[in-house]
Tab-separated table of C-alpha atoms in Angstrom:
chain	number	residue	atom	x	y	z
A	926	MET	CA	-21.252	45.964	-72.848
A	927	THR	CA	-19.972	45.080	-76.641
A	928	MET	CA	-23.540	44.148	-78.185
A	929	SER	CA	-24.238	46.538	-81.149
A	930	LEU	CA	-27.458	46.507	-83.092
A	931	ASN	CA	-28.448	48.564	-86.465
A	932	SER	CA	-31.785	49.610	-86.265
A	933	ASP	CA	-34.860	50.876	-83.946
A	934	ASP	CA	-36.607	47.228	-84.640
A	935	ASP	CA	-33.477	45.616	-83.905
A	936	VAL	CA	-33.229	47.510	-80.253
A	937	MET	CA	-36.839	46.597	-79.284
A	938	ARG	CA	-36.561	42.996	-80.398
A	939	TYR	CA	-33.977	42.583	-78.067
A	940	ALA	CA	-35.725	44.217	-75.517
A	941	ILE	CA	-38.700	41.432	-76.126
A	942	GLN	CA	-36.154	38.711	-75.942
A	943	LEU	CA	-34.861	40.087	-72.411
A	944	ALA	CA	-38.815	40.753	-71.211
A	945	ARG	CA	-39.371	37.021	-71.980
A	946	ARG	CA	-36.642	35.761	-69.609
A	947	GLY	CA	-39.074	36.913	-66.903
A	948	GLU	CA	-41.823	34.405	-68.428
A	949	GLY	CA	-43.106	32.314	-65.459
A	950	LEU	CA	-41.499	35.016	-62.559
A	951	VAL	CA	-43.678	38.311	-62.650
A	952	GLU	CA	-47.185	37.515	-63.614
A	953	PRO	CA	-49.760	38.778	-63.110
A	954	ASN	CA	-47.445	41.707	-63.840
A	955	PRO	CA	-46.383	42.049	-67.598
A	956	LEU	CA	-43.198	40.787	-69.497
A	957	VAL	CA	-41.263	44.028	-69.814
A	958	GLY	CA	-37.919	44.717	-71.257
A	959	ALA	CA	-35.605	47.781	-71.695
A	960	VAL	CA	-32.043	48.288	-73.816
A	961	LEU	CA	-30.298	51.658	-73.355
A	962	VAL	CA	-28.546	52.650	-76.564
A	963	ASP	CA	-26.222	55.501	-77.833
A	964	GLU	CA	-26.741	57.220	-81.170
A	965	HIS	CA	-24.794	54.402	-82.941
A	966	TYR	CA	-26.887	51.440	-81.464
A	967	ARG	CA	-24.327	50.323	-79.202
A	968	VAL	CA	-25.806	48.971	-75.949
A	969	LEU	CA	-24.870	50.939	-72.765
A	970	ALA	CA	-27.546	49.189	-70.798
A	971	GLU	CA	-30.193	46.179	-70.365
A	972	GLY	CA	-32.647	44.960	-67.945
A	973	PHE	CA	-36.237	43.065	-67.359
A	974	HIS	CA	-38.788	42.608	-64.848
A	975	GLN	CA	-37.149	39.369	-62.877
A	976	ARG	CA	-39.766	39.038	-60.591
A	977	HIS	CA	-43.185	40.076	-59.318
A	978	GLY	CA	-43.054	42.736	-56.728
A	979	GLU	CA	-39.245	43.394	-57.332
A	980	ALA	CA	-37.690	46.002	-59.597
A	981	HIS	CA	-39.328	47.079	-63.124
A	982	ALA	CA	-37.411	46.437	-66.509
A	983	GLU	CA	-36.321	50.161	-66.704
A	984	VAL	CA	-34.857	50.535	-63.038
A	985	ASN	CA	-32.712	47.687	-63.898
A	986	SER	CA	-31.337	48.895	-67.295
A	987	LEU	CA	-30.592	52.221	-65.303
A	988	ALA	CA	-28.834	50.284	-62.300
A	989	ASN	CA	-26.837	48.733	-65.011
A	990	PHE	CA	-26.044	51.607	-66.729
A	991	CYS	CA	-25.068	53.265	-63.403
A	992	SER	CA	-22.828	50.260	-62.485
A	993	GLN	CA	-21.145	50.298	-66.393
A	994	VAL	CA	-20.690	54.358	-66.169
A	995	PRO	CA	-19.871	54.917	-62.319
A	996	ASP	CA	-19.145	59.180	-63.239
A	997	GLU	CA	-22.427	60.804	-63.034
A	998	SER	CA	-20.657	63.808	-65.311
A	999	ASP	CA	-19.994	60.661	-68.009
A	1000	ARG	CA	-23.546	59.622	-67.661
A	1001	ARG	CA	-25.294	62.582	-68.194
A	1002	ARG	CA	-23.345	63.269	-71.013
A	1003	LEU	CA	-24.306	59.913	-72.706
A	1004	LEU	CA	-27.684	60.344	-71.774
A	1005	GLN	CA	-28.327	63.202	-73.737
A	1006	SER	CA	-27.803	61.231	-76.880
A	1007	ALA	CA	-28.995	57.895	-75.705
A	1008	THR	CA	-32.511	56.686	-76.285
A	1009	LEU	CA	-34.166	54.086	-73.668
A	1010	PHE	CA	-36.087	51.413	-75.808
A	1011	VAL	CA	-38.874	49.616	-73.356
A	1012	THR	CA	-41.354	47.152	-74.547
A	1013	LEU	CA	-44.378	48.549	-72.243
A	1014	GLU	CA	-45.327	52.269	-70.928
A	1015	PRO	CA	-43.101	53.050	-67.928
A	1016	CYS	CA	-45.814	53.142	-64.889
A	1017	CYS	CA	-46.998	56.327	-63.334
A	1018	HIS	CA	-48.147	55.536	-59.802
A	1019	HIS	CA	-46.958	53.503	-56.500
A	1020	GLY	CA	-47.576	49.837	-56.403
A	1021	LYS	CA	-44.930	47.276	-55.033
A	1022	THR	CA	-42.436	49.758	-56.456
A	1023	PRO	CA	-42.077	53.745	-56.951
A	1024	PRO	CA	-43.125	54.816	-60.574
A	1025	CYS	CA	-40.579	54.469	-63.441
A	1026	SER	CA	-41.923	57.585	-64.922
A	1027	ASP	CA	-39.852	59.456	-61.964
A	1028	LEU	CA	-37.058	57.632	-62.261
A	1029	LEU	CA	-36.573	58.347	-65.926
A	1030	ILE	CA	-36.999	61.926	-65.536
A	1031	GLU	CA	-35.064	62.563	-62.303
A	1032	THR	CA	-32.225	60.091	-64.239
A	1033	GLY	CA	-32.014	62.607	-67.007
A	1034	VAL	CA	-32.832	60.287	-69.611
A	1035	ARG	CA	-33.956	62.315	-73.227
A	1036	ARG	CA	-35.991	60.289	-75.578
A	1037	VAL	CA	-37.943	56.850	-75.077
A	1038	ILE	CA	-39.142	54.485	-77.364
A	1039	VAL	CA	-42.199	52.740	-76.220
A	1040	GLY	CA	-43.467	49.682	-77.749
A	1041	MET	CA	-47.113	49.869	-76.151
A	1042	SER	CA	-49.001	51.912	-74.247
A	1043	ASP	CA	-49.882	49.831	-70.826
A	1044	PRO	CA	-54.019	49.184	-70.785
A	1045	PHE	CA	-53.339	48.591	-66.768
A	1046	PRO	CA	-56.117	51.350	-65.577
A	1047	ARG	CA	-53.628	53.103	-63.286
A	1048	VAL	CA	-51.526	53.783	-66.263
A	1049	ASN	CA	-52.983	53.638	-69.518
A	1050	GLY	CA	-51.434	56.783	-71.064
A	1051	GLY	CA	-50.383	58.780	-68.061
A	1052	GLY	CA	-46.985	57.604	-67.842
A	1053	ILE	CA	-46.073	58.920	-71.477
A	1054	GLN	CA	-47.967	61.662	-70.597
A	1055	GLN	CA	-45.717	62.334	-67.679
A	1056	LEU	CA	-42.857	61.765	-69.754
A	1057	ARG	CA	-43.750	64.224	-72.656
A	1058	GLU	CA	-44.932	66.873	-70.018
A	1059	ALA	CA	-41.490	67.100	-68.599
A	1060	GLY	CA	-39.906	67.295	-71.832
A	1061	LEU	CA	-38.711	63.833	-73.071
A	1062	ASP	CA	-38.938	63.073	-76.249
A	1063	VAL	CA	-41.038	59.744	-76.474
A	1064	HIS	CA	-42.295	57.487	-79.195
A	1065	VAL	CA	-44.699	55.016	-79.036
A	1066	GLY	CA	-45.810	51.816	-81.368
A	1067	LEU	CA	-43.047	50.587	-82.233
A	1068	LEU	CA	-42.989	46.900	-83.296
A	1069	GLN	CA	-46.500	46.972	-81.304
A	1070	ASP	CA	-48.178	43.831	-82.721
A	1071	GLU	CA	-45.105	42.047	-81.397
A	1072	VAL	CA	-45.017	43.171	-77.943
A	1073	GLU	CA	-48.825	42.701	-77.988
A	1074	ARG	CA	-47.830	38.991	-78.299
A	1075	LEU	CA	-45.332	38.931	-76.094
A	1076	ASN	CA	-48.121	40.377	-73.220
A	1077	ALA	CA	-51.302	38.822	-74.512
A	1078	PRO	CA	-52.215	37.104	-71.067
A	1079	PHE	CA	-51.405	40.381	-68.991
A	1080	ILE	CA	-53.445	42.266	-71.852
A	1081	LYS	CA	-56.083	39.777	-71.623
A	1082	LEU	CA	-56.226	40.130	-67.750
A	1083	VAL	CA	-55.965	43.401	-67.417
A	1084	THR	CA	-58.774	44.372	-70.231
A	1085	THR	CA	-61.229	41.060	-69.768
A	1086	GLY	CA	-60.454	40.318	-66.016
A	1087	LEU	CA	-60.055	36.369	-67.417
A	1088	PRO	CA	-57.070	34.813	-67.266
A	1089	TYR	CA	-55.262	33.751	-70.720
A	1090	VAL	CA	-56.319	29.915	-71.747
A	1091	HIS	CA	-53.874	27.729	-73.399
A	1092	ALA	CA	-54.964	24.367	-74.648
A	1093	LYS	CA	-52.339	21.507	-74.934
A	1094	TRP	CA	-52.204	18.012	-76.657
A	1095	ALA	CA	-50.336	15.431	-77.894
A	1096	MET	CA	-51.740	13.196	-81.144
A	1097	THR	CA	-50.932	10.844	-83.477
A	1098	LEU	CA	-50.971	11.653	-87.669
A	1099	ASP	CA	-54.492	10.593	-87.828
A	1100	GLY	CA	-55.676	12.933	-85.014
A	1101	LYS	CA	-55.923	10.275	-82.128
A	1102	ILE	CA	-55.029	10.954	-78.496
A	1103	ALA	CA	-55.327	7.201	-77.226
A	1104	THR	CA	-56.224	4.187	-79.096
A	1105	ARG	CA	-59.576	2.426	-79.077
A	1106	THR	CA	-58.512	0.846	-75.554
A	1107	GLY	CA	-57.739	4.077	-74.113
A	1108	ASP	CA	-54.040	3.369	-74.042
A	1109	SER	CA	-52.109	6.754	-74.614
A	1110	LYS	CA	-48.156	6.585	-73.678
A	1111	TRP	CA	-46.410	7.269	-75.219
A	1112	ILE	CA	-47.898	9.206	-78.082
A	1113	SER	CA	-45.318	12.043	-77.979
A	1114	ASN	CA	-41.297	11.536	-77.239
A	1115	GLU	CA	-39.319	12.711	-74.273
A	1116	ASP	CA	-38.295	15.895	-76.135
A	1117	SER	CA	-42.211	16.600	-76.532
A	1118	ARG	CA	-42.767	15.640	-72.784
A	1119	ALA	CA	-39.952	17.818	-71.789
A	1120	ILE	CA	-41.186	21.072	-73.520
A	1121	ALA	CA	-44.792	19.967	-72.030
A	1122	HIS	CA	-43.260	20.125	-68.166
A	1123	GLU	CA	-41.913	23.404	-69.376
A	1124	LEU	CA	-45.204	24.815	-70.348
A	1125	ARG	CA	-46.830	23.422	-66.708
A	1126	GLY	CA	-43.855	25.328	-65.045
A	1127	ARG	CA	-45.228	28.712	-66.182
A	1128	MET	CA	-48.837	28.157	-65.430
A	1129	ASP	CA	-51.194	29.292	-62.687
A	1130	ALA	CA	-53.500	26.362	-63.175
A	1131	ILE	CA	-53.754	23.155	-65.365
A	1132	ILE	CA	-57.375	21.704	-65.834
A	1133	VAL	CA	-58.320	18.195	-66.976
A	1134	GLY	CA	-61.494	16.525	-66.945
A	1135	ALA	CA	-62.587	13.741	-64.712
A	1136	GLY	CA	-62.755	11.122	-67.304
A	1137	THR	CA	-58.660	12.197	-67.799
A	1138	ALA	CA	-57.976	12.166	-64.246
A	1139	GLN	CA	-59.615	8.740	-63.816
A	1140	ALA	CA	-57.761	7.439	-67.115
A	1141	ASP	CA	-54.459	8.444	-66.523
A	1142	ASP	CA	-54.266	9.234	-62.694
A	1143	PRO	CA	-51.931	12.068	-63.679
A	1144	LEU	CA	-49.635	14.006	-61.248
A	1145	LEU	CA	-50.105	17.535	-63.272
A	1146	THR	CA	-46.862	18.889	-61.815
A	1147	ALA	CA	-43.953	20.108	-63.840
A	1148	ARG	CA	-40.864	17.759	-63.750
A	1149	PRO	CA	-38.182	19.402	-63.208
A	1150	ALA	CA	-40.076	22.143	-60.905
A	1151	GLY	CA	-40.614	25.221	-62.996
A	1152	PRO	CA	-40.712	29.335	-61.939
A	1153	ARG	CA	-44.583	28.477	-60.767
A	1154	VAL	CA	-46.484	26.027	-59.056
A	1155	ALA	CA	-49.642	25.472	-60.909
A	1156	THR	CA	-53.075	24.694	-59.082
A	1157	ARG	CA	-54.445	21.248	-60.518
A	1158	VAL	CA	-58.130	21.583	-61.300
A	1159	VAL	CA	-60.420	18.262	-62.251
A	1160	PHE	CA	-63.825	19.327	-63.656
A	1161	ASP	CA	-65.640	16.461	-61.568
A	1162	SER	CA	-69.533	16.823	-61.940
A	1163	ARG	CA	-70.214	14.434	-59.357
A	1164	ALA	CA	-66.918	14.701	-57.089
A	1165	LYS	CA	-66.155	11.097	-57.391
A	1166	LEU	CA	-62.332	12.017	-57.447
A	1167	SER	CA	-60.534	8.764	-56.248
A	1168	LEU	CA	-58.968	9.529	-52.949
A	1169	GLU	CA	-56.138	7.017	-54.008
A	1170	SER	CA	-55.262	9.050	-57.535
A	1171	GLN	CA	-52.148	11.242	-57.348
A	1172	LEU	CA	-53.823	14.161	-57.423
A	1173	VAL	CA	-55.727	13.838	-53.901
A	1174	GLN	CA	-52.856	12.114	-52.526
A	1175	THR	CA	-50.549	15.169	-53.129
A	1176	ALA	CA	-53.593	17.988	-52.516
A	1177	ARG	CA	-51.838	19.078	-49.288
A	1178	ALA	CA	-48.728	19.622	-50.882
A	1179	VAL	CA	-49.852	21.024	-54.460
A	1180	PRO	CA	-52.923	23.046	-54.312
A	1181	THR	CA	-55.836	21.002	-55.906
A	1182	ILE	CA	-59.524	22.048	-57.056
A	1183	VAL	CA	-62.184	19.601	-58.199
A	1184	VAL	CA	-64.778	21.617	-59.629
A	1185	CYS	CA	-68.543	19.919	-59.212
A	1186	GLY	CA	-71.594	20.087	-59.908
A	1187	SER	CA	-74.985	20.869	-57.257
A	1188	GLY	CA	-75.888	17.477	-57.533
A	1189	ALA	CA	-72.729	16.234	-56.175
A	1190	ARG	CA	-73.372	14.212	-52.828
A	1191	TYR	CA	-72.453	15.930	-49.374
A	1192	GLY	CA	-70.229	12.879	-48.511
A	1193	ASP	CA	-67.859	13.136	-51.769
A	1194	VAL	CA	-67.496	16.512	-51.219
A	1195	SER	CA	-66.663	16.449	-47.573
A	1196	ARG	CA	-64.057	13.803	-48.196
A	1197	LEU	CA	-62.483	15.588	-50.943
A	1198	LYS	CA	-62.506	18.636	-48.420
A	1199	GLN	CA	-60.899	16.400	-45.489
A	1200	ALA	CA	-58.105	14.888	-47.819
A	1201	GLY	CA	-57.264	18.775	-48.304
A	1202	VAL	CA	-58.780	19.445	-51.952
A	1203	GLU	CA	-60.696	22.873	-52.434
A	1204	VAL	CA	-64.124	22.123	-53.743
A	1205	LEU	CA	-65.812	24.673	-55.930
A	1206	GLN	CA	-69.242	23.580	-56.078
A	1207	ALA	CA	-71.126	25.227	-58.776
A	1208	ALA	CA	-75.067	26.258	-58.644
A	1209	ASP	CA	-76.597	24.135	-61.478
A	1210	GLU	CA	-76.047	20.337	-62.436
A	1211	GLN	CA	-73.419	20.723	-64.620
A	1212	PRO	CA	-70.202	23.305	-63.611
A	1213	LYS	CA	-69.341	25.875	-66.336
A	1214	LEU	CA	-65.813	26.466	-67.297
A	1215	GLU	CA	-66.653	29.824	-67.865
A	1216	GLU	CA	-67.702	30.388	-63.958
A	1217	LEU	CA	-64.201	28.527	-63.036
A	1218	LEU	CA	-62.131	31.166	-65.643
A	1219	ASP	CA	-64.227	34.158	-63.841
A	1220	GLU	CA	-62.910	32.696	-60.277
A	1221	PHE	CA	-59.642	32.366	-61.853
A	1222	GLY	CA	-59.434	36.008	-62.909
A	1223	ARG	CA	-60.892	37.152	-59.588
A	1224	ARG	CA	-57.608	35.085	-57.973
A	1225	ARG	CA	-55.534	36.893	-60.624
A	1226	MET	CA	-54.159	33.962	-62.780
A	1227	THR	CA	-52.819	35.121	-65.263
A	1228	ASN	CA	-52.106	31.848	-67.314
A	1229	VAL	CA	-53.989	28.521	-67.276
A	1230	LEU	CA	-53.546	25.424	-69.554
A	1231	ILE	CA	-56.272	22.810	-70.487
A	1232	GLU	CA	-54.541	19.454	-70.900
A	1233	GLY	CA	-57.898	17.421	-71.615
A	1234	GLY	CA	-59.337	15.413	-72.165
A	1235	MET	CA	-61.728	15.347	-75.534
A	1236	SER	CA	-64.783	16.571	-74.168
A	1237	LEU	CA	-63.466	19.375	-71.974
A	1238	LEU	CA	-61.378	20.529	-74.510
A	1239	GLY	CA	-64.273	20.115	-77.206
A	1240	HIS	CA	-66.285	22.282	-74.751
A	1241	ALA	CA	-64.093	24.974	-74.423
A	1242	PHE	CA	-63.417	25.169	-78.407
A	1243	ASP	CA	-67.292	25.167	-78.948
A	1244	ARG	CA	-67.430	28.427	-76.280
A	1245	GLN	CA	-64.346	30.260	-77.921
A	1246	LEU	CA	-62.408	29.876	-74.859
A	1247	ILE	CA	-59.015	29.022	-75.884
A	1248	ASP	CA	-56.334	31.317	-76.764
A	1249	GLU	CA	-53.680	29.969	-77.698
A	1250	LEU	CA	-52.377	25.848	-78.555
A	1251	HIS	CA	-49.624	23.730	-78.100
A	1252	VAL	CA	-49.746	20.750	-79.839
A	1253	PHE	CA	-47.581	17.562	-80.271
A	1254	ILE	CA	-47.564	15.651	-83.403
A	1255	ALA	CA	-45.920	12.392	-83.469
A	1256	PRO	CA	-45.158	10.156	-86.819
A	1257	LYS	CA	-47.733	7.411	-85.623
A	1258	ILE	CA	-50.740	6.092	-86.728
A	1259	VAL	CA	-53.830	3.924	-84.289
A	1260	GLY	CA	-56.489	4.274	-86.322
A	1261	GLY	CA	-59.859	3.130	-85.229
A	1262	GLN	CA	-63.525	4.566	-85.457
A	1263	GLU	CA	-63.882	4.622	-81.588
A	1264	ALA	CA	-60.455	6.040	-80.747
A	1265	PRO	CA	-60.401	9.534	-79.316
A	1266	SER	CA	-59.685	12.722	-81.187
A	1267	ALA	CA	-58.060	15.711	-79.443
A	1268	VAL	CA	-61.381	17.900	-79.270
A	1269	GLY	CA	-65.047	16.975	-79.127
A	1270	GLY	CA	-68.104	18.878	-78.082
A	1271	GLU	CA	-70.609	19.656	-80.852
A	1272	GLY	CA	-67.828	21.057	-83.234
A	1273	LEU	CA	-68.452	23.357	-86.358
A	1274	ALA	CA	-71.320	22.685	-88.577
A	1275	HIS	CA	-69.160	23.872	-91.540
A	1276	MET	CA	-65.671	23.857	-92.646
A	1277	PRO	CA	-63.679	27.321	-91.696
A	1278	GLN	CA	-63.276	29.030	-94.892
A	1279	PHE	CA	-60.619	31.764	-93.100
A	1280	GLU	CA	-57.669	31.444	-91.007
A	1281	GLN	CA	-58.576	30.213	-87.235
A	1282	CYS	CA	-55.215	30.168	-85.810
A	1283	GLU	CA	-51.605	32.034	-86.388
A	1284	LEU	CA	-48.986	29.963	-85.948
A	1285	LEU	CA	-46.310	31.440	-83.716
A	1286	GLU	CA	-43.913	28.514	-83.561
A	1287	ARG	CA	-42.918	25.460	-85.544
A	1288	ARG	CA	-39.993	22.878	-83.878
A	1289	PRO	CA	-39.110	19.514	-84.709
A	1290	LEU	CA	-38.252	17.736	-81.584
A	1291	ALA	CA	-36.594	14.741	-83.092
A	1292	ASP	CA	-39.125	12.621	-84.954
A	1293	ASP	CA	-42.161	14.849	-83.274
A	1294	ILE	CA	-43.351	18.215	-84.586
A	1295	TYR	CA	-44.575	20.892	-82.012
A	1296	LEU	CA	-46.700	23.745	-82.959
A	1297	ARG	CA	-47.753	26.909	-80.988
A	1298	LEU	CA	-50.780	28.729	-82.231
A	1299	ARG	CA	-52.780	31.821	-81.248
A	1300	VAL	CA	-56.703	31.174	-81.860
A	1301	LEU	CA	-57.732	33.890	-83.832
A	1302	SER	CA	-61.463	32.885	-84.417
A	1303	ALA	CA	-63.618	29.610	-83.513
A	1304	ASP	CA	-66.149	30.937	-86.018
A	1305	ASN	CA	-68.559	28.706	-83.932
A	1306	ASP	CA	-71.451	28.232	-85.859
A	1307	ALA	CA	-72.560	25.093	-83.518
A	1308	GLU	CA	-75.362	24.265	-81.679
A	1309	ILE	CA	-74.232	24.429	-78.304
A	1310	GLY	CA	-75.446	21.678	-75.569
A	1311	GLU	CA	-74.420	20.726	-71.941
A	1312	ASP	CA	-71.706	18.468	-71.428
A	1313	ASP	CA	-70.256	16.567	-68.535
A	1314	CYS	CA	-66.419	18.056	-69.125
A	1315	GLN	CA	-65.097	14.539	-68.538
């Protein structure tokens, strides 16, 4: 390999870049990249965690090193002055693969720089401790903020038992997601819709309200297919989703869930089940999004996407359940007091006086603009009422 970098930060950022190649393929595992460099920052080997259940980044990078340097004596000589940069603490437990910490010790790596410790309870500093006890020079915390952003979904799942919640919508310049008659095709352009499909393709679940399911009759699949097949979810308190809808018609091919309330009629629930839809019936009249997220956490879902409509997004915003936003803004104006905006619900009583979001990405898509933002705080001081999540 001929890649040359100039600093520790450069190498760690390259490891982060490598780690992102596993997005959508490794979850619920973390995204991890590893880069081995010599004392002049020349890349000797690299690797990343490519697929859940398969070799970790450290294993792949060292396998790459062995293929590049077949002579064992040459390998050991190079390792004496080399440094392995890895975005996440090497694991120290037997899971689907053996401990990476054992491999690093056995291979003869002398120096390791780690982006962040692993919050997974069976690791949680144990890998770093094992390496240090074996005499390795280990440094932790390089570009930790960037590594934590890389693995925010994994961190949330491990530390809270809940999935990372994305929210996505397309809107006009005046903040509308449809006209006053409900027409919404198409607000965004083809480039924006391609990004939206890429997003769907790495989700574990995609959630919409009953109103959106009825008005748009969406398929909620990624086209072309992505690395994951998301479970389609409809919040439908009365279980009235039409048997003729695309979601029900394809339920035996793509996992589909209807979340309903205790008042849903037995016949309506039964007809959906017979069509291949999984029905989750809440104990209360109105199903709660929080309870659904708890269930998805138990299923080890890492990333879930709320696509609308206005009421469901407002419900999630009011309860501060959203972690990341994906917003597509089109250069169109539709006006109208009755035209829906993206986020409904109760909303805030006062204008926030501090930043609620951190801009992660801004991208022009022909005439559209795509914004990806991490939610810092919803500052929800509104009174929260029950709604139907329609």
